Short mmCIF file of N, CA and C in Angstrom, two decimals:
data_model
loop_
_atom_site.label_atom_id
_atom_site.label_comp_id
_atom_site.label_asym_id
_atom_site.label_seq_id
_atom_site.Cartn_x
_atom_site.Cartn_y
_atom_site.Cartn_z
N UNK A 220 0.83 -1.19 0.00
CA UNK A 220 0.00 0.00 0.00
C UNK A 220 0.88 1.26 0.00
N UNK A 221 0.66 2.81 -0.26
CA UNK A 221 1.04 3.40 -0.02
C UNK A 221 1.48 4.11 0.91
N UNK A 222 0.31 3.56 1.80
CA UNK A 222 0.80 4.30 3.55
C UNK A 222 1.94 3.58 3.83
N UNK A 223 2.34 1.80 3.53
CA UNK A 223 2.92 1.09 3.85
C UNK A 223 4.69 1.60 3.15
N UNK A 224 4.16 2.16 2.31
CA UNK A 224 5.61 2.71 1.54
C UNK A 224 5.95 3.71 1.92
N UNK A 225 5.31 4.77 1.80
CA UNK A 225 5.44 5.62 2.52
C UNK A 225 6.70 5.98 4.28
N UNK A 226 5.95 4.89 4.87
CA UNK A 226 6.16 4.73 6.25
C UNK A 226 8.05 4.14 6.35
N UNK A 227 7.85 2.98 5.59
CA UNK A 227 9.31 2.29 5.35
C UNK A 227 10.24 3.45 4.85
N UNK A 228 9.94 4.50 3.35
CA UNK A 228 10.82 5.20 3.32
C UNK A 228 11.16 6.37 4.40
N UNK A 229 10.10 6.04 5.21
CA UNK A 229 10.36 7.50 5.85
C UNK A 229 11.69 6.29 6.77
N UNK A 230 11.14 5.46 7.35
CA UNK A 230 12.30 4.91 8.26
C UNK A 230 13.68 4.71 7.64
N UNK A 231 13.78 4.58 6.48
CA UNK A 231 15.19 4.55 6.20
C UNK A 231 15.83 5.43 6.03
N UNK A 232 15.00 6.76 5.53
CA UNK A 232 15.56 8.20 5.59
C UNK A 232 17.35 8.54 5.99
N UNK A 233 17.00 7.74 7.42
CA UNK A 233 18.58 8.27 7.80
C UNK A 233 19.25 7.34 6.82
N UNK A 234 19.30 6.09 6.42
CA UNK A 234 20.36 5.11 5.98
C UNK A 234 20.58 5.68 4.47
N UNK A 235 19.63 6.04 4.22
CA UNK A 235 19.69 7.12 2.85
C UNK A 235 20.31 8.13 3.08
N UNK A 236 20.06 9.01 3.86
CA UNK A 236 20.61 10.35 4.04
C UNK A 236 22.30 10.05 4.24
N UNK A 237 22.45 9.28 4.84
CA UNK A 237 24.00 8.83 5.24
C UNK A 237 24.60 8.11 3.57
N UNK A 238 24.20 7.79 2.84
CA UNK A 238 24.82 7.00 1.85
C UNK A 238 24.89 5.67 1.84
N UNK A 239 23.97 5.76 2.96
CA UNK A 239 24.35 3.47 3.25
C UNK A 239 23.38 2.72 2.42
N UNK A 240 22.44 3.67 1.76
CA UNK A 240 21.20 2.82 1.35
C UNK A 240 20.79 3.69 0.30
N UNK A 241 20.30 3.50 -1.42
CA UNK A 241 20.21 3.85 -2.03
C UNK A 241 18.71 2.99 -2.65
N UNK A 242 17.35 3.25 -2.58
CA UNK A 242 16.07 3.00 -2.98
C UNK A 242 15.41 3.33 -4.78
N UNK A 243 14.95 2.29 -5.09
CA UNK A 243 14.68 2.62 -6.45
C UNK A 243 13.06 1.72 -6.23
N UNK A 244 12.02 3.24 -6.15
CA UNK A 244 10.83 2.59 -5.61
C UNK A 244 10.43 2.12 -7.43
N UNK A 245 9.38 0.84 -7.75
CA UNK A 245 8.88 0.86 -8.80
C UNK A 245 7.00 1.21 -8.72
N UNK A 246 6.98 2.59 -9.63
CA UNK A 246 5.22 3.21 -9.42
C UNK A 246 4.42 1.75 -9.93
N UNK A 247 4.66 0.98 -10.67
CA UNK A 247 4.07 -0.42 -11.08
C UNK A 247 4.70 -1.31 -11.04
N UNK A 248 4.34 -2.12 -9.97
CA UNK A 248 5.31 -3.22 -9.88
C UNK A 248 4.90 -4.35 -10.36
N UNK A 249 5.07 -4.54 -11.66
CA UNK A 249 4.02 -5.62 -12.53
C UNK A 249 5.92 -6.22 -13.03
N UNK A 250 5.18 -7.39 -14.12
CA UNK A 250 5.85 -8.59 -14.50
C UNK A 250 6.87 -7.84 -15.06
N UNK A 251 6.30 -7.14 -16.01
CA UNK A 251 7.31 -6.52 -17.18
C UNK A 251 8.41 -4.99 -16.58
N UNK A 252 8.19 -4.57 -15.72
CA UNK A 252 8.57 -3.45 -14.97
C UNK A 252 9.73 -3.82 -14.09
N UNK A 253 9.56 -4.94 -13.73
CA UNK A 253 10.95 -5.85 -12.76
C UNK A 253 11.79 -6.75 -13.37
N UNK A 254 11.24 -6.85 -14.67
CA UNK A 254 12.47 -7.76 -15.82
C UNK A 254 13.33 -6.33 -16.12
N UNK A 255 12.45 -5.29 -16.54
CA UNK A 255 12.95 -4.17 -17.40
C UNK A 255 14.30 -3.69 -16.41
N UNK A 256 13.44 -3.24 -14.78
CA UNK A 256 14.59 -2.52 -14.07
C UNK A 256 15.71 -3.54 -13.67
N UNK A 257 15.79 -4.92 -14.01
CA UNK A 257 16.53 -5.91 -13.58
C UNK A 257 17.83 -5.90 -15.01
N UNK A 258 17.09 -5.90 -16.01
CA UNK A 258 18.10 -5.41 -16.90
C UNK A 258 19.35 -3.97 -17.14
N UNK A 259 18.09 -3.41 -16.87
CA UNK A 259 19.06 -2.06 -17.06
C UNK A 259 19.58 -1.38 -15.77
N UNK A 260 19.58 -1.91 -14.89
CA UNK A 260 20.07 -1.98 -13.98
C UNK A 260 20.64 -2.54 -12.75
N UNK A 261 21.83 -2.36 -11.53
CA UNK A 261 22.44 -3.51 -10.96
C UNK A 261 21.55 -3.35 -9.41
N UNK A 262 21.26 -4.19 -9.16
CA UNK A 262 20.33 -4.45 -7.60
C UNK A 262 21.41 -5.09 -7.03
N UNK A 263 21.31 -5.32 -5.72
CA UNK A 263 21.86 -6.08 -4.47
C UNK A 263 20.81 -6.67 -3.58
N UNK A 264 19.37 -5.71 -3.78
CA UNK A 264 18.71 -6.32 -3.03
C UNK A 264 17.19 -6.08 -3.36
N UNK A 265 16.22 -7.47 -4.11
CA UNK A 265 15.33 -6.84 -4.56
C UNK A 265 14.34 -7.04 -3.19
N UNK A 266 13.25 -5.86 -2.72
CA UNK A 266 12.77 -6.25 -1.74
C UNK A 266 10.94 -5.86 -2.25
N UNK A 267 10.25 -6.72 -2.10
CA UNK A 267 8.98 -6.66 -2.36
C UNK A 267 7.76 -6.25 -1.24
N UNK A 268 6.80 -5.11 -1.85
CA UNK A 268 6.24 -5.10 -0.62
C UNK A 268 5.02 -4.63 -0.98
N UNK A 269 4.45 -5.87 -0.57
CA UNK A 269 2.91 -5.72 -1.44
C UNK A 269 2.19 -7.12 -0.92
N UNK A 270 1.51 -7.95 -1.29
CA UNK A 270 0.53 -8.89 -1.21
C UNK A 270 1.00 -10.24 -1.82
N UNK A 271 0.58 -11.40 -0.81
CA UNK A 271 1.29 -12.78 -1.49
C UNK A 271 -0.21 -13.78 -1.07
N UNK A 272 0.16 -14.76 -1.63
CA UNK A 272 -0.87 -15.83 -1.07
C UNK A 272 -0.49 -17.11 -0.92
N UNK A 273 -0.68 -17.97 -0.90
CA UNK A 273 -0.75 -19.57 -0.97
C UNK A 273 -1.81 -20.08 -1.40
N UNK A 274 -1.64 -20.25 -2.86
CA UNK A 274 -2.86 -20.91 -3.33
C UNK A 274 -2.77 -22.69 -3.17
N UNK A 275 -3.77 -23.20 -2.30
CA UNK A 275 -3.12 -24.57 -1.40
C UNK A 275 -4.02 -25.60 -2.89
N UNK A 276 -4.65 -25.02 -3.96
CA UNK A 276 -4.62 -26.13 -4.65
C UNK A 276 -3.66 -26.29 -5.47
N UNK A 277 -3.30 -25.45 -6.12
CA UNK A 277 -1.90 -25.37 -6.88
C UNK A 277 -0.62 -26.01 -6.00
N UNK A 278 -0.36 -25.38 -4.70
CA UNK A 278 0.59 -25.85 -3.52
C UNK A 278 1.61 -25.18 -4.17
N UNK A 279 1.14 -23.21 -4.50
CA UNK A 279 2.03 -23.21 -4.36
C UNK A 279 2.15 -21.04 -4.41
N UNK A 280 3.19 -20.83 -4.26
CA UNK A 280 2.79 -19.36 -3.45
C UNK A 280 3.35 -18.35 -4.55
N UNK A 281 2.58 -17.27 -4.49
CA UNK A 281 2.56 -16.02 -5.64
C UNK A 281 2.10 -14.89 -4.82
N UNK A 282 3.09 -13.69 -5.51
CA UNK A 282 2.79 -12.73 -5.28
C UNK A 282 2.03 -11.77 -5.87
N UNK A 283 1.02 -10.91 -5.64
CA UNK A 283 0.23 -10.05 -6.00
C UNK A 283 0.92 -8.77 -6.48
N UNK A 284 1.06 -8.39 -7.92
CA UNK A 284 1.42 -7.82 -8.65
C UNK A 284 0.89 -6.25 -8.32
N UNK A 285 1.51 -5.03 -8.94
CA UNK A 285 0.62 -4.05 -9.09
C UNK A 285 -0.74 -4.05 -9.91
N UNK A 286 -0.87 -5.05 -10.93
CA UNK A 286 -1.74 -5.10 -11.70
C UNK A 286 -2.78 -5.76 -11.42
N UNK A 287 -2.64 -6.01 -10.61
CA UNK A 287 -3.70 -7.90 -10.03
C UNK A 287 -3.05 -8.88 -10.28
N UNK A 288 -1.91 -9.11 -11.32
CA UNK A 288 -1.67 -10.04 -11.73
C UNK A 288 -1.29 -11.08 -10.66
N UNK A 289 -1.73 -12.70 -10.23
CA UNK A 289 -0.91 -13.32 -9.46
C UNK A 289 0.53 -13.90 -10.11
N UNK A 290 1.75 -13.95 -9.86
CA UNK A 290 2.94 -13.83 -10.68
C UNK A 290 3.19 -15.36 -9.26
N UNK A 291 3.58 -16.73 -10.15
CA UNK A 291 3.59 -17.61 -9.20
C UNK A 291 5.11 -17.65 -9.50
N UNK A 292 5.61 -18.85 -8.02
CA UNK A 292 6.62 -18.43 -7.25
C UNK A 292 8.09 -18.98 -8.96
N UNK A 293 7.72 -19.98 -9.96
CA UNK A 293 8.56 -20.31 -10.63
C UNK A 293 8.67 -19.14 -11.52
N UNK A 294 7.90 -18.01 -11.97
CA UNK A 294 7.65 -16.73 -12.44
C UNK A 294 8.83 -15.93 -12.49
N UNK A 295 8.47 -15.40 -10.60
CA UNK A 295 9.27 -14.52 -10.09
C UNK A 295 10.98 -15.14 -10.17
N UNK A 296 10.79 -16.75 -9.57
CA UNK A 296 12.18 -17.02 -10.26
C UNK A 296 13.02 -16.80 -11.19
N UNK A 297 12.19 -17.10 -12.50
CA UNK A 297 12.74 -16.88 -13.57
C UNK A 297 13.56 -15.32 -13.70
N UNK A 298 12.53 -14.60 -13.40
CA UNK A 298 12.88 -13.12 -13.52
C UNK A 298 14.15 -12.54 -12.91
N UNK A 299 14.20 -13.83 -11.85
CA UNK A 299 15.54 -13.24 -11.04
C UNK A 299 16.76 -13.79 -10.92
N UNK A 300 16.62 -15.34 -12.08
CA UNK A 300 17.73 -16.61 -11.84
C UNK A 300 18.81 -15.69 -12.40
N UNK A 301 19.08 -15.01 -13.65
CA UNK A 301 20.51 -14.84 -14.10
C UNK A 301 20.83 -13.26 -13.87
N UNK A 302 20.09 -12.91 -12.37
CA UNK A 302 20.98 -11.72 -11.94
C UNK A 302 21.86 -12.19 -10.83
N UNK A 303 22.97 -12.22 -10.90
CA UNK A 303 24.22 -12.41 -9.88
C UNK A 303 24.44 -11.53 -9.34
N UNK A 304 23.85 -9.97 -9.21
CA UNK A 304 24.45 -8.76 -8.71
C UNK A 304 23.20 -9.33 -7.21
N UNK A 305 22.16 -10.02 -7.52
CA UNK A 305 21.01 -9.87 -6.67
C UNK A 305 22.03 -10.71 -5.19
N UNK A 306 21.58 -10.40 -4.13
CA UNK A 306 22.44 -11.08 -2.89
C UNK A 306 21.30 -11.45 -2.20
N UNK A 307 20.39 -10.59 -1.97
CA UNK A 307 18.92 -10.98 -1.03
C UNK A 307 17.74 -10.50 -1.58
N UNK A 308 16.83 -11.62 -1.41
CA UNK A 308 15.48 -10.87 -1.49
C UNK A 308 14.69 -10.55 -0.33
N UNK A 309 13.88 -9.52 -0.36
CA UNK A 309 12.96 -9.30 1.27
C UNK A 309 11.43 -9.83 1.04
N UNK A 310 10.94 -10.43 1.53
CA UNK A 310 9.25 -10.36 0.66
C UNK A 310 8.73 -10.06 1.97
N UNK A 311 7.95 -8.60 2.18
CA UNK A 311 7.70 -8.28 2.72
C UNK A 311 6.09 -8.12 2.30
N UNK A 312 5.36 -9.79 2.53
CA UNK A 312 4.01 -9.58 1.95
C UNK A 312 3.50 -10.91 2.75
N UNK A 313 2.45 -11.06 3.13
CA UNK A 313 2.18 -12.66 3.79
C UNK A 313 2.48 -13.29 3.40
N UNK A 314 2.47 -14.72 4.08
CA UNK A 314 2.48 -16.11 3.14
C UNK A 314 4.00 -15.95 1.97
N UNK A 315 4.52 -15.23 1.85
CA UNK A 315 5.84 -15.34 1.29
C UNK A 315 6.60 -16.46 1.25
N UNK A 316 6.95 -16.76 2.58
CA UNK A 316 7.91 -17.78 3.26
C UNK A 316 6.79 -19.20 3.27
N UNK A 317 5.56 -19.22 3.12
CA UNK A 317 4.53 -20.32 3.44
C UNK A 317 5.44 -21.41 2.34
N UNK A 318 5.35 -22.65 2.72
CA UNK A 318 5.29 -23.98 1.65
C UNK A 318 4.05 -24.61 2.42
N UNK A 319 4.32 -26.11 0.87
CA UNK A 319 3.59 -26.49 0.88
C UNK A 319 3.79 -28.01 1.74
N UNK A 320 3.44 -28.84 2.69
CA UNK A 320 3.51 -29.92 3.83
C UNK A 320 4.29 -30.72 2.67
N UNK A 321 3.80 -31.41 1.07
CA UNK A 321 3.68 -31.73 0.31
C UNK A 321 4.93 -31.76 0.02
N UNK A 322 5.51 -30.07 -0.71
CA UNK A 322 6.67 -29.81 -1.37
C UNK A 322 7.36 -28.97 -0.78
N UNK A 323 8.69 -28.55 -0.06
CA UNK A 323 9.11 -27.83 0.73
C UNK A 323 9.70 -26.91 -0.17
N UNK A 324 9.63 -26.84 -1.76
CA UNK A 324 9.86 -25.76 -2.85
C UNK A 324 9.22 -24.89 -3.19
N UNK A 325 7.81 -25.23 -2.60
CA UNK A 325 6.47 -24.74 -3.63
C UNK A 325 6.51 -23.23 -3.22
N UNK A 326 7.22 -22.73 -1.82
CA UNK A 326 6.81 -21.48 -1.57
C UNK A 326 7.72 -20.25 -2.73
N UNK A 327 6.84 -19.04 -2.49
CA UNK A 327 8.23 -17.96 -3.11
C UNK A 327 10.13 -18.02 -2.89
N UNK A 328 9.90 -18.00 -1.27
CA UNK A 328 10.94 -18.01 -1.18
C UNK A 328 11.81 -18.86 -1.02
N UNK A 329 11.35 -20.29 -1.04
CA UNK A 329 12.33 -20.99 -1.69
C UNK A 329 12.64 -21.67 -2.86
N UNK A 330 11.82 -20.94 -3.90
CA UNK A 330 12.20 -21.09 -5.45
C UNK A 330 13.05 -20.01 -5.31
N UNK A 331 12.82 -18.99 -4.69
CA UNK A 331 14.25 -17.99 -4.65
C UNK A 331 15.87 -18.22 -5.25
N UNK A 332 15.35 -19.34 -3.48
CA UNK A 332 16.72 -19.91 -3.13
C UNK A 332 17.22 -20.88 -4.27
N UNK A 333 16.44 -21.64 -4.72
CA UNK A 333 16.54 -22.62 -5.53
C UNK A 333 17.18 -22.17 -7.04
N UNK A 334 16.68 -20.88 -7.08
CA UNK A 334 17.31 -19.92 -8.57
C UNK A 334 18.70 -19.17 -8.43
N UNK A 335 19.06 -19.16 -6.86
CA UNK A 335 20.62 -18.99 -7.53
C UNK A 335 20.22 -17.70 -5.73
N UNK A 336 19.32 -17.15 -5.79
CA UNK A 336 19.40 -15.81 -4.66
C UNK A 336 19.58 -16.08 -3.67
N UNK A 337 21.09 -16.02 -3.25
CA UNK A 337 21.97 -16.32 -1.77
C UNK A 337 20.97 -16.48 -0.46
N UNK A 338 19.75 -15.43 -0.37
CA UNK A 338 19.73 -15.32 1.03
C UNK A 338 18.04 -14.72 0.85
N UNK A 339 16.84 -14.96 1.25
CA UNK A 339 16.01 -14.54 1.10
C UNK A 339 15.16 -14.56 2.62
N UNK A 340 14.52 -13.40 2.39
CA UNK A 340 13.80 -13.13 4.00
C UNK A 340 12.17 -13.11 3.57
N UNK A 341 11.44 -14.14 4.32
CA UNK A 341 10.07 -13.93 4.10
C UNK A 341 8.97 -14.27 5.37
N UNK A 342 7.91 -13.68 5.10
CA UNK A 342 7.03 -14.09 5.71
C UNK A 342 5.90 -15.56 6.14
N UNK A 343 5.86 -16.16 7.08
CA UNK A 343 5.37 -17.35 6.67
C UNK A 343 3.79 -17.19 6.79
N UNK A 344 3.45 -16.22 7.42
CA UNK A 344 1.91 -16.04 7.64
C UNK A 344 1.73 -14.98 7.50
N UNK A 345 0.52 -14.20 8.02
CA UNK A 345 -0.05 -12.60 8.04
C UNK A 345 0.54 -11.82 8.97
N UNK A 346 1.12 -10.71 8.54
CA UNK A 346 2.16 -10.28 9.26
C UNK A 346 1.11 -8.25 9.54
N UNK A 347 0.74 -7.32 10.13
CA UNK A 347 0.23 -6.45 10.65
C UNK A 347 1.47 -5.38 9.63
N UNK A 348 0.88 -4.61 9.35
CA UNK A 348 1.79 -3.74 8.33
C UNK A 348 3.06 -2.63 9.32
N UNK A 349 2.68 -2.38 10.33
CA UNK A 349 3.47 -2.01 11.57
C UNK A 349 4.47 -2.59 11.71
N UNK A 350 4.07 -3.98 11.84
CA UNK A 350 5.10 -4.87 12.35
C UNK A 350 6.31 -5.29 11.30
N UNK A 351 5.84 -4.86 9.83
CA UNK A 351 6.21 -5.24 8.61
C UNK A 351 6.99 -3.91 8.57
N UNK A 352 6.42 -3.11 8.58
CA UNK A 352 7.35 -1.62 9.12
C UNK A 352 8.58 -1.89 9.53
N UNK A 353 8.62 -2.12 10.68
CA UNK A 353 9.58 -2.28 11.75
C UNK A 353 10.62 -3.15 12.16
N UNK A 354 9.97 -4.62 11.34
CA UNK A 354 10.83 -5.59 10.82
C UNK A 354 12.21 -4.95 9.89
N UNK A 355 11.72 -4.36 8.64
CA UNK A 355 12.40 -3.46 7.73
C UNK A 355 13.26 -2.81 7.87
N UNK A 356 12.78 -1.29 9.39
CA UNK A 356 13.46 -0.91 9.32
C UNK A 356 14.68 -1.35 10.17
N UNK A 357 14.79 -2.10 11.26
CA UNK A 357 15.71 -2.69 12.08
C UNK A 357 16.17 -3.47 11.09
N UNK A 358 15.73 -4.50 10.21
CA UNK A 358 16.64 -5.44 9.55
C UNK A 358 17.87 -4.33 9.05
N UNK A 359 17.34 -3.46 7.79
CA UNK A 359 17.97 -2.94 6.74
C UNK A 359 19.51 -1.97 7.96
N UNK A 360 18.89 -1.64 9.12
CA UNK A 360 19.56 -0.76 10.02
C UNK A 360 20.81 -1.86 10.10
N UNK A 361 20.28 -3.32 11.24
CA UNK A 361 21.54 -3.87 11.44
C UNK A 361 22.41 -4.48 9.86
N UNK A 362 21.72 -4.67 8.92
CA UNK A 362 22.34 -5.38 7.78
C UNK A 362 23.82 -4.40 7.55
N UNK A 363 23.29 -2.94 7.08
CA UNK A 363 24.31 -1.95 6.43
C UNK A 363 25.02 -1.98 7.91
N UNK A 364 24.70 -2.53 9.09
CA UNK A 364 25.81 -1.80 10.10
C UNK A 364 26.62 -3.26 10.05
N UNK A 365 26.85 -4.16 9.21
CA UNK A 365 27.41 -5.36 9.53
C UNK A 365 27.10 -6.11 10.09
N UNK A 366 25.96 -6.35 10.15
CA UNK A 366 25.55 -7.90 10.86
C UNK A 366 25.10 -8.70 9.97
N UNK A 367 25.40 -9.73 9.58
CA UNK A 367 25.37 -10.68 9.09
C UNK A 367 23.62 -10.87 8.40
N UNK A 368 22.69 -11.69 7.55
CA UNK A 368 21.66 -11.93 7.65
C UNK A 368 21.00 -12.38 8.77
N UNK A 369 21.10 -13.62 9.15
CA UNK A 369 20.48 -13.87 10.21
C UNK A 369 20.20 -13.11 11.19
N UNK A 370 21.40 -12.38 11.68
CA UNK A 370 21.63 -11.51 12.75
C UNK A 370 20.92 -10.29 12.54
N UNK A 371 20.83 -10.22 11.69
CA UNK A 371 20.27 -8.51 10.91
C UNK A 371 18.64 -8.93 11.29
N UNK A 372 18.07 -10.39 10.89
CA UNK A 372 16.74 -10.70 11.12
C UNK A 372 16.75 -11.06 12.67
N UNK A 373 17.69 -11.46 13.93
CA UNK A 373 17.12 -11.63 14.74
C UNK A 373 17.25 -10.11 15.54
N UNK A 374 17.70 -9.02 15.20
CA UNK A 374 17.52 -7.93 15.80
C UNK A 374 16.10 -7.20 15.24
N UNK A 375 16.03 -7.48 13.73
CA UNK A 375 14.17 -6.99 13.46
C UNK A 375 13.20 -8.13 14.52
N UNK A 376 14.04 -9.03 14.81
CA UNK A 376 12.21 -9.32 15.55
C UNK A 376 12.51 -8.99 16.73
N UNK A 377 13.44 -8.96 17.45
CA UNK A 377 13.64 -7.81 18.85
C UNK A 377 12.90 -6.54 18.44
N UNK A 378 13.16 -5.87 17.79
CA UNK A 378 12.00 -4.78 17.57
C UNK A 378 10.56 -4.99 17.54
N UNK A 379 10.46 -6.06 16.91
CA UNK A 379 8.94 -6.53 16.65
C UNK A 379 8.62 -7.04 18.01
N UNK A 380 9.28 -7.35 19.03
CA UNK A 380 8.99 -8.14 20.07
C UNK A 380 8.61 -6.77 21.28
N UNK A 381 9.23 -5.96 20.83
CA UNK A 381 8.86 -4.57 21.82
C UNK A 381 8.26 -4.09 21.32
N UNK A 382 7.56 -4.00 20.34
CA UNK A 382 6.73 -3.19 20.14
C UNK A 382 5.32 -2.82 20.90
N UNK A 383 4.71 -1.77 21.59
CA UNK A 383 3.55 -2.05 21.77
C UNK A 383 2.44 -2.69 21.56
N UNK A 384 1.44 -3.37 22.15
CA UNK A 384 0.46 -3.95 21.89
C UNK A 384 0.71 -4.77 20.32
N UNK A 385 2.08 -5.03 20.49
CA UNK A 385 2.17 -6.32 19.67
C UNK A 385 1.03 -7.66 19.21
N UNK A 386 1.24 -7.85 18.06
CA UNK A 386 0.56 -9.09 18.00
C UNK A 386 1.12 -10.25 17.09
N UNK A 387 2.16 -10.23 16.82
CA UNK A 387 2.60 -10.96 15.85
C UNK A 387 3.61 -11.90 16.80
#
């Protein structure tokens, strides 16, 4: 959403303002718009933030496009197998991280993994857009300050864990 974008850029502000973090928002984030900016340009880190699902007859998980389009998880792979500049993806949308009991591939993010993208961070259920906030901005904070992935994700859920009237 926009409030949701909004909110994230405002939190990174400083990591921007400092030079540690450089943002390239896309106004449509459809199929053809993320091949295009993937070509003509070098990412390190594509991070998505928008709407996912688990469609449990298929078994298998897609993200919700700017367009409506559902873009399923071998899709988004494709789009992203022969960039080597890519290091992480963020999917900052539900059900991201979900598989299927069935196939432990079927989700987004681990066709990710499966396409070559070192390190991917996702959601496994419905995550409160606050909390999705705040995840973000603590991850992206400890990542550029040197902490490792993991480490970078267990200091976002210390944030998420203080947060007021938490619910996640």
């Amino acid at each position: 959403s926009e409030r949701e974008k909004s909110l994230l850029g405002k939190a990174l502000v400083p990591l921007e303002e400092k030079g540690r973090i450089q943002i390239r928002w896309l106004e449509e984030a459809t199929q053809s718009a993320i091949h295009q900016s993937l070509i003509e340009e070098t990412f390190h880190v594509f991070h998505f933030l928008g709407h996912g699902v688990f469609d449990k007859d298929a078994e298998e998980g897609k993200l919700v496009m700017h367009d409506g389009f559902l873009m399923e998880a071998y899709r988004i792979g494709m789009l992203m197998h022969d960039h080597r500049s890519l290091r992480l993806a963020v999917l900052n949308s539900c059900e991201g991280g979900r598989i299927s009991p069935k196939d432990l591939f079927s989700g987004v993010a681990p066709t990710l993994v499966r396409q070559g993208i070192p390190a991917v961070v996702a959601m496994q259920t419905e995550i409160t857009d606050n909390a999705a906030i705040t995840f973000s901005k603590w991850f992206y904070t400890a990542l550029i300050n040197g902490f490792p992935v993991d480490a970078a994700v267990a200091e976002a859920r210390k944030a998420i864990f203080f947060m007021p009237n938490d619910v996640e």
